[in-house]
Coordinates of C-alpha atoms in Angstrom, one line a residue:
X1 CA 251.1 -34.1 -27.3
X2 CA 250.6 -31.8 -24.4
X3 CA 247.1 -30.4 -23.1
X4 CA 247.9 -27.2 -24.7
X5 CA 248.7 -28.7 -28.1
X6 CA 245.3 -30.6 -27.8
X7 CA 243.3 -27.3 -27.3
X8 CA 240.5 -27.3 -29.8
X9 CA 241.3 -23.7 -30.9
X10 CA 245.0 -24.7 -31.7
X11 CA 243.8 -27.8 -33.6
X12 CA 241.4 -25.7 -35.6
X13 CA 244.1 -23.1 -36.5
X14 CA 246.4 -26.1 -37.7
X15 CA 243.7 -27.0 -40.1
X16 CA 242.7 -23.7 -41.3
X17 CA 242.8 -22.9 -44.9
X18 CA 245.1 -19.9 -45.6
X19 CA 245.9 -20.5 -49.3
X20 CA 243.6 -22.1 -51.7
X21 CA 245.1 -24.3 -54.1
X22 CA 243.3 -25.1 -57.4
X23 CA 243.4 -27.0 -60.7
X24 CA 241.0 -28.0 -63.5
X25 CA 239.1 -31.0 -64.5
X26 CA 240.8 -33.0 -67.4
X27 CA 238.6 -36.1 -67.7
X28 CA 235.2 -37.3 -66.4
X29 CA 234.1 -40.8 -66.1
X30 CA 230.8 -42.1 -64.1
X31 CA 233.1 -43.4 -61.2
X32 CA 235.9 -40.9 -61.0
X33 CA 237.3 -37.5 -62.1
X34 CA 240.9 -36.8 -63.3
X35 CA 242.3 -33.2 -62.8
X36 CA 245.8 -31.4 -63.3
X37 CA 245.7 -30.2 -59.7
X38 CA 245.7 -29.2 -57.0
X39 CA 248.9 -30.7 -55.7
X40 CA 247.6 -32.4 -52.6
X41 CA 248.1 -35.6 -50.7
X42 CA 245.8 -38.8 -51.0
X43 CA 242.8 -38.5 -48.7
X44 CA 242.3 -34.6 -49.2
X45 CA 238.9 -33.6 -49.7
X46 CA 238.6 -31.3 -52.7
X47 CA 235.7 -29.2 -54.0
X48 CA 234.5 -29.0 -57.7
X49 CA 232.7 -25.9 -59.0
X50 CA 230.6 -27.6 -61.5
X51 CA 229.4 -25.9 -64.7
X52 CA 225.6 -26.2 -63.6
X53 CA 226.3 -24.2 -60.5
X54 CA 226.4 -27.2 -58.3
X55 CA 229.2 -27.9 -55.8
X56 CA 230.7 -31.3 -55.5
X57 CA 232.9 -32.8 -53.1
X58 CA 235.6 -35.4 -54.0
X59 CA 238.6 -37.3 -52.3
X60 CA 241.9 -37.5 -53.8
X61 CA 242.7 -41.3 -54.3
X62 CA 245.4 -41.4 -56.6
X63 CA 248.1 -39.0 -58.1
X64 CA 250.9 -38.8 -60.7
X65 CA 252.9 -36.4 -62.5
X66 CA 250.0 -35.6 -64.8
X67 CA 247.6 -34.7 -61.9
X68 CA 245.2 -36.5 -59.4
X69 CA 242.4 -38.8 -59.6
X70 CA 239.2 -37.8 -57.5
X71 CA 236.7 -40.1 -56.3
X72 CA 233.3 -38.0 -56.0
X73 CA 230.9 -38.3 -53.0
X74 CA 228.0 -37.9 -55.2
X75 CA 227.1 -38.6 -59.0
X76 CA 229.4 -36.8 -61.5
X77 CA 226.3 -35.5 -63.6
X78 CA 227.0 -31.8 -64.3
X79 CA 230.8 -32.0 -64.1
X80 CA 232.6 -30.8 -67.1
X81 CA 236.2 -30.7 -68.5
X82 CA 237.7 -27.4 -67.4
X83 CA 235.7 -27.0 -64.1
X84 CA 237.7 -25.7 -61.1
X85 CA 238.9 -28.1 -58.6
X86 CA 240.0 -26.5 -55.2
X87 CA 241.5 -28.1 -52.2
X88 CA 239.7 -27.9 -48.9
X89 CA 241.0 -27.8 -45.3
X90 CA 239.8 -31.4 -44.8
X91 CA 243.4 -32.9 -45.3
X92 CA 242.5 -36.4 -43.8
X93 CA 241.4 -34.8 -40.4
X94 CA 237.8 -35.3 -38.9
X95 CA 236.3 -33.6 -35.7
X96 CA 235.1 -36.3 -33.2
X97 CA 233.7 -36.2 -29.7
X98 CA 230.7 -37.0 -27.6
X99 CA 228.3 -35.0 -29.8
X100 CA 228.3 -38.2 -31.9
X101 CA 226.7 -40.4 -29.3
X102 CA 222.9 -41.1 -29.9
X103 CA 223.5 -40.1 -33.6
X104 CA 223.2 -42.0 -36.9
X105 CA 225.5 -40.3 -39.4
X106 CA 227.0 -41.1 -42.9
X107 CA 230.7 -41.3 -43.9
X108 CA 231.0 -37.5 -43.9
X109 CA 229.6 -37.3 -40.3
X110 CA 226.5 -35.8 -41.7
X111 CA 223.2 -36.7 -39.9
X112 CA 220.9 -39.5 -41.1
X113 CA 218.5 -38.8 -38.3
X114 CA 216.6 -35.7 -37.7
X115 CA 219.1 -33.8 -35.8
X116 CA 221.7 -31.1 -36.5
X117 CA 225.1 -32.1 -37.7
X118 CA 227.2 -33.3 -34.7
X119 CA 229.8 -30.7 -33.8
X120 CA 233.0 -32.5 -32.6
X121 CA 235.7 -30.6 -30.6
X122 CA 238.8 -32.9 -31.1
X123 CA 240.5 -33.4 -34.4
X124 CA 242.0 -36.9 -35.4
X125 CA 243.5 -38.4 -38.6
X126 CA 240.8 -40.2 -40.4
X127 CA 243.3 -43.0 -41.3
X128 CA 244.0 -43.5 -37.5
X129 CA 247.1 -45.2 -36.1
X130 CA 247.2 -49.0 -35.2
X131 CA 248.4 -49.7 -31.6
X132 CA 252.1 -50.6 -31.3
X133 CA 252.5 -54.3 -30.2
X134 CA 253.9 -53.3 -26.7
X135 CA 251.0 -50.9 -26.2
X136 CA 248.5 -53.7 -26.3
X137 CA 246.9 -55.2 -23.2
X138 CA 246.8 -58.8 -22.6
X139 CA 243.5 -60.6 -22.6
X140 CA 242.2 -61.1 -19.0
X141 CA 238.5 -60.4 -19.0
X142 CA 235.7 -62.5 -20.8
X143 CA 232.9 -60.5 -22.6
X144 CA 229.5 -62.0 -22.6
X145 CA 227.4 -61.9 -25.8
X146 CA 224.1 -63.4 -24.7
X147 CA 224.6 -66.2 -27.3
X148 CA 225.2 -69.3 -25.3
X149 CA 226.8 -71.2 -28.2
X150 CA 229.4 -68.5 -28.2
X151 CA 229.7 -67.8 -24.5
X152 CA 230.1 -71.4 -23.5
X153 CA 232.1 -72.8 -26.5
X154 CA 233.8 -69.7 -28.1
X155 CA 234.2 -67.4 -25.2
X156 CA 235.3 -63.8 -26.4
X157 CA 237.6 -61.5 -24.5
X158 CA 237.7 -57.7 -24.0
X159 CA 239.4 -56.2 -26.8
X160 CA 239.2 -59.4 -29.2
X161 CA 238.8 -59.0 -32.8
X162 CA 236.3 -61.8 -34.1
X163 CA 234.9 -62.6 -37.5
X164 CA 231.5 -63.9 -38.3
X165 CA 231.8 -65.9 -41.6
X166 CA 228.9 -66.9 -43.7
X167 CA 227.2 -66.9 -47.1
X168 CA 224.1 -64.8 -47.9
X169 CA 220.8 -65.6 -45.9
X170 CA 222.4 -67.7 -43.3
X171 CA 221.7 -65.4 -40.4
X172 CA 224.8 -63.5 -40.3
X173 CA 223.3 -60.0 -39.8
X174 CA 220.8 -61.3 -37.2
X175 CA 223.6 -62.8 -35.2
X176 CA 225.6 -59.6 -35.4
X177 CA 222.6 -57.5 -34.5
X178 CA 221.8 -59.8 -31.4
X179 CA 225.4 -59.5 -30.3
X180 CA 225.3 -55.7 -30.7
X181 CA 222.2 -55.6 -28.6
X182 CA 223.2 -57.9 -25.7
X183 CA 227.2 -57.6 -25.4
X184 CA 228.2 -55.5 -22.6
X185 CA 230.4 -52.4 -23.3
X186 CA 230.6 -48.6 -22.3
X187 CA 229.8 -47.5 -25.9
X188 CA 228.8 -49.2 -29.1
X189 CA 229.9 -48.2 -32.6
X190 CA 227.8 -49.8 -35.3
X191 CA 229.3 -49.5 -39.0
X192 CA 227.0 -50.6 -41.7
X193 CA 228.9 -50.6 -45.1
X194 CA 227.0 -51.4 -48.3
X195 CA 223.7 -52.3 -46.9
X196 CA 220.3 -51.6 -48.4
X197 CA 218.9 -48.3 -47.2
X198 CA 215.8 -50.1 -45.8
X199 CA 218.1 -52.3 -43.4
X200 CA 220.1 -49.3 -42.1
X201 CA 216.8 -47.5 -41.3
X202 CA 215.4 -50.6 -39.6
X203 CA 218.4 -51.2 -37.6
X204 CA 218.2 -47.7 -36.1
X205 CA 214.7 -47.9 -35.4
X206 CA 214.2 -51.4 -34.1
X207 CA 217.6 -52.7 -33.1
X208 CA 218.8 -49.8 -31.0
X209 CA 216.3 -49.2 -28.2
X210 CA 215.9 -45.7 -26.8
X211 CA 217.5 -46.8 -23.6
X212 CA 220.6 -47.7 -25.5
X213 CA 220.8 -44.8 -27.9
X214 CA 222.6 -42.4 -25.7
X215 CA 225.8 -44.6 -25.8
X216 CA 225.3 -45.7 -29.5
X217 CA 226.8 -44.3 -32.8
X218 CA 225.5 -45.5 -36.1
X219 CA 227.8 -44.9 -39.2
X220 CA 226.1 -46.0 -42.3
X221 CA 227.0 -45.8 -46.0
X222 CA 224.3 -47.8 -48.1
X223 CA 225.0 -49.7 -51.4
X224 CA 224.1 -47.0 -53.8
X225 CA 226.5 -44.5 -52.4
X226 CA 229.9 -44.1 -54.1
X227 CA 232.7 -46.4 -53.1
X228 CA 234.6 -43.6 -51.4
X229 CA 231.9 -42.9 -49.1
X230 CA 231.6 -46.5 -48.0
X231 CA 235.4 -46.6 -47.3
X232 CA 235.1 -43.2 -45.4
X233 CA 232.3 -44.6 -43.3
X234 CA 234.5 -47.3 -41.9
X235 CA 237.4 -44.9 -41.2
X236 CA 235.1 -42.5 -39.4
X237 CA 233.5 -45.3 -37.3
X238 CA 237.1 -46.4 -36.4
X239 CA 238.3 -43.1 -35.4
X240 CA 235.3 -42.5 -33.3
X241 CA 236.1 -45.8 -31.6
X242 CA 239.8 -44.8 -31.0
X243 CA 238.7 -41.5 -29.6
X244 CA 236.5 -43.3 -26.9
X245 CA 239.1 -45.8 -26.1
X246 CA 241.9 -43.3 -25.5
X247 CA 239.3 -42.0 -22.9
X248 CA 239.5 -45.3 -21.1
X249 CA 236.2 -46.7 -22.3
X250 CA 235.3 -50.1 -23.5
X251 CA 234.0 -49.6 -27.0
X252 CA 232.0 -52.5 -29.0
X253 CA 232.9 -52.0 -32.7
X254 CA 230.4 -53.8 -35.0
X255 CA 231.0 -53.9 -38.7
X256 CA 228.7 -55.4 -41.2
X257 CA 230.4 -56.2 -43.4
X258 CA 234.1 -56.0 -44.1
X259 CA 233.6 -57.7 -47.5
X260 CA 231.6 -54.8 -48.8
X261 CA 234.5 -52.5 -47.5
X262 CA 236.9 -54.6 -49.4
X263 CA 234.7 -54.4 -52.6
X264 CA 234.6 -50.6 -52.3
X265 CA 238.3 -50.6 -52.0
X266 CA 238.4 -52.8 -55.0
X267 CA 236.3 -50.4 -57.0
X268 CA 238.5 -47.5 -56.1
X269 CA 241.7 -49.4 -56.9
X270 CA 240.6 -50.6 -60.3
X271 CA 239.4 -47.0 -61.0
X272 CA 242.9 -45.5 -60.4
X273 CA 244.7 -48.2 -62.4
X274 CA 245.8 -50.9 -59.7
X275 CA 246.2 -54.3 -61.2
X276 CA 243.7 -57.1 -60.2
X277 CA 244.8 -60.0 -58.3
X278 CA 242.7 -62.8 -56.7
X279 CA 239.1 -62.4 -57.4
X280 CA 240.0 -59.1 -59.0
X281 CA 240.9 -57.6 -55.6
X282 CA 243.6 -55.0 -56.0
X283 CA 246.8 -55.1 -53.8
X284 CA 245.7 -52.0 -51.7
X285 CA 242.7 -54.1 -50.4
X286 CA 245.0 -56.6 -48.8
X287 CA 247.2 -53.8 -47.5
X288 CA 244.0 -52.1 -46.0
X289 CA 242.5 -55.0 -44.1
X290 CA 245.2 -55.4 -41.5
X291 CA 245.2 -51.8 -40.8
X292 CA 241.4 -52.0 -40.1
X293 CA 242.0 -55.0 -37.8
X294 CA 244.9 -53.6 -36.0
X295 CA 243.2 -50.4 -35.2
X296 CA 241.1 -52.4 -32.8
X297 CA 242.1 -54.1 -29.5
X298 CA 242.8 -53.2 -25.9
X299 CA 245.3 -50.8 -25.0
X300 CA 247.7 -51.1 -21.9
X301 CA 247.0 -47.8 -20.5
X302 CA 243.1 -48.6 -20.4
X303 CA 240.4 -48.5 -22.8
X304 CA 239.6 -51.4 -25.3
X305 CA 237.8 -51.9 -28.8
X306 CA 236.2 -55.2 -29.0
X307 CA 235.5 -55.7 -32.6
X308 CA 233.1 -58.0 -34.4
X309 CA 233.3 -58.1 -38.1
X310 CA 230.9 -59.8 -40.5
X311 CA 232.5 -61.5 -43.5
X312 CA 230.3 -62.5 -46.5
X313 CA 231.9 -65.7 -47.9
X314 CA 231.4 -66.0 -51.6
X315 CA 229.2 -69.1 -52.5
X316 CA 229.5 -70.3 -48.9
X317 CA 233.1 -70.8 -49.4
X318 CA 235.2 -69.6 -46.3
X319 CA 238.3 -70.5 -48.1
X320 CA 238.0 -67.6 -50.7
X321 CA 240.9 -65.3 -50.7
X322 CA 239.2 -62.5 -48.6
X323 CA 237.9 -64.9 -45.9
X324 CA 241.4 -66.6 -45.9
X325 CA 243.2 -63.4 -45.2
X326 CA 240.5 -62.3 -42.5
X327 CA 240.9 -65.6 -40.7
X328 CA 244.7 -64.9 -40.6
X329 CA 244.3 -61.5 -39.2
X330 CA 241.6 -62.0 -36.4
X331 CA 241.7 -63.5 -33.0
X332 CA 239.1 -66.2 -34.0
X333 CA 236.2 -66.8 -36.3
X334 CA 232.7 -68.0 -36.0
X335 CA 231.5 -69.9 -39.0
X336 CA 227.8 -70.3 -39.8
X337 CA 226.5 -73.3 -41.6
X338 CA 223.9 -73.2 -44.5
X339 CA 223.0 -76.8 -43.8
X340 CA 222.0 -75.9 -40.2
X341 CA 220.1 -72.9 -41.4
X342 CA 218.2 -74.9 -43.8
X343 CA 217.3 -77.3 -41.0
X344 CA 215.8 -74.4 -39.1
X345 CA 218.8 -74.3 -36.5
X346 CA 219.4 -70.8 -35.4
X347 CA 221.9 -69.4 -34.8
X348 CA 223.5 -71.6 -37.4
X349 CA 227.0 -71.7 -35.6
X350 CA 229.2 -74.6 -36.9
X351 CA 231.3 -74.7 -33.6
X352 CA 233.5 -77.4 -34.9
X353 CA 234.8 -75.1 -37.5
X354 CA 234.8 -72.0 -35.3
X355 CA 237.4 -71.0 -32.9
X356 CA 238.1 -68.1 -30.2
X357 CA 241.9 -67.8 -30.0
X358 CA 241.6 -66.0 -26.7
X359 CA 239.2 -68.4 -24.8
X360 CA 242.1 -70.1 -23.2
X361 CA 243.3 -66.8 -21.6
X362 CA 239.8 -65.8 -20.0
X363 CA 237.9 -68.9 -19.4
X364 CA 238.4 -71.2 -16.4
X365 CA 240.2 -74.4 -17.1
X366 CA 236.9 -76.5 -16.3
X367 CA 235.1 -74.3 -19.0
X368 CA 237.8 -74.8 -21.7
X369 CA 237.6 -78.6 -20.9
X370 CA 233.8 -78.6 -21.3
X371 CA 234.1 -76.5 -24.6
X372 CA 236.8 -79.0 -26.1
X373 CA 234.6 -82.0 -25.0
X374 CA 231.5 -80.7 -26.7
X375 CA 233.2 -79.9 -29.9
X376 CA 235.0 -83.3 -30.0
X377 CA 231.6 -84.9 -29.7
X378 CA 230.1 -82.8 -32.4
X379 CA 232.9 -83.5 -34.8
X380 CA 232.8 -87.1 -34.0
X381 CA 229.0 -87.3 -34.8
X382 CA 229.6 -85.4 -38.1
X383 CA 232.3 -87.8 -39.0
X384 CA 230.0 -90.8 -38.3
X385 CA 226.7 -89.2 -39.5
X386 CA 226.4 -91.3 -42.6
X387 CA 226.8 -94.5 -40.8
X388 CA 224.4 -93.4 -38.1
X389 CA 221.8 -92.2 -40.4
X390 CA 221.8 -95.1 -42.7
X391 CA 221.7 -97.5 -39.8
X392 CA 225.0 -99.1 -40.6
X393 CA 226.6 -98.3 -37.3
X394 CA 226.2 -100.8 -34.6
X395 CA 226.0 -99.5 -31.1
X396 CA 229.1 -100.7 -29.0
X397 CA 231.5 -100.6 -32.0
X398 CA 233.2 -97.4 -30.9
X399 CA 233.0 -95.6 -27.4
X400 CA 233.6 -92.4 -29.1
X401 CA 230.8 -92.8 -31.5
X402 CA 228.6 -93.9 -28.8
X403 CA 229.2 -90.9 -26.7
X404 CA 228.9 -88.6 -29.6
X405 CA 225.4 -90.2 -30.6
X406 CA 224.3 -89.9 -26.9
X407 CA 225.3 -86.3 -26.5
X408 CA 224.3 -85.1 -29.9
X409 CA 220.6 -84.3 -29.4
X410 CA 221.2 -82.4 -26.0
X411 CA 224.1 -80.4 -27.6
X412 CA 222.0 -79.4 -30.6
X413 CA 219.3 -78.3 -28.3
X414 CA 221.9 -76.4 -26.4
X415 CA 223.3 -74.6 -29.5
X416 CA 219.8 -73.5 -30.8
X417 CA 218.5 -70.3 -29.2
X418 CA 215.9 -67.5 -29.7
X419 CA 218.4 -64.6 -30.1
X420 CA 215.8 -62.2 -28.8
X421 CA 216.2 -63.8 -25.3
X422 CA 219.8 -63.6 -24.1
X423 CA 221.3 -66.1 -21.6
X424 CA 223.8 -65.1 -18.9
X425 CA 227.2 -66.5 -19.5
X426 CA 227.3 -68.3 -16.3
X427 CA 224.1 -70.2 -17.1
X428 CA 225.3 -71.1 -20.4
X429 CA 228.5 -72.6 -19.1
X430 CA 226.5 -74.5 -16.3
X431 CA 224.0 -75.7 -18.8
X432 CA 226.8 -77.1 -21.1
X433 CA 228.6 -78.8 -18.3
X434 CA 225.2 -80.4 -17.2
X435 CA 224.6 -81.6 -20.7
X436 CA 227.8 -83.3 -21.1
X437 CA 227.4 -85.1 -17.6
X438 CA 223.7 -86.0 -17.8
X439 CA 222.4 -85.3 -21.5
X440 CA 219.1 -87.1 -20.6
X441 CA 218.5 -84.4 -17.8
X442 CA 219.7 -81.4 -19.9
X443 CA 217.3 -78.5 -18.9
X444 CA 216.8 -77.2 -22.5
X445 CA 215.6 -80.7 -23.6
X446 CA 212.0 -79.4 -23.0

């Protein structure tokens, strides 16, 4: 697209509404509305003129020869059969730009803070477009998180897509918030989906310091909002990240959680008649997840989206269908352990079950070797834990177990950290190597 074609005036002319298409409501249910028109594409925002004088916005989420299925952006109270449904100019396009920086908005781009609605000057498709394989840049640069367990044993790369897998109450959101505060990036897009309203407010007030707000965008859709708004919040956050990436910036995209995004998609899919599959998730859920993941990453022409997704594992089972799909899509996964959390060990990262698929591309060979050695020692100790704890193991029976037992206290001290105090990646790597060579002299032992 040429510079002239990208001119904001021409973009607005393309989206201008010159003909008003309309239909009428034929059926009303608490979660969705059916209408005999207008004949619009999926994703188009429609306007309902309610009998009580209220105007309600809804998104076209399904269509058939009999009409369309609309997912409302608010409660359907006041909507009646026969009410007029009109298509608006919002046919899957949203306005983005630097006006969103330093702002907290909802899935419609409306302010959650005290400011005026941000006015974007660039129109983009809400559904975005994943990068083509050969448009992607290879991983060459590590990204520090401030969490030494990650930086030393699970090093992340610029443009990597990583998942944090855990059950409820294990410290998943705390770790995500700490990484959002301490990871180095030009801009940060934080997307909170299905969270409690209290948590969204606390995040903006306490987790985003004033010094960071000018380069941070919060997009939030809380648990009581309709499913279509929760889905739209994710797409808006992603399209903002894509806009900044195309400008050559490194964007940190944090999403808490992709599980609640999938639940919102499931709710919509079931409402429009999709068949349920594993755990009642509809086929469209498993089609949408890879699109979200593939919209992130580094592009060869410059700019990158480094993405961190939290994944809520049902009943602490990271083998559930959604977790299994996400592990196959991402460039690595960080697993949190309830056992470690119950022992007061935070962050409760189970490094033996976690992996960063890009660590080998961005970490020095000595760093990779140290990480593999530490993980092997931790895995060996877990394997022999029952024998050691019950006193059944006799020292000298196995050199590998002897080494694991000797290293275990120092490694566990290394992995525990007060997340309010980040540690430089170089210090974390050096500390791990020292702990492996001389665990009795490990600096974090005191």
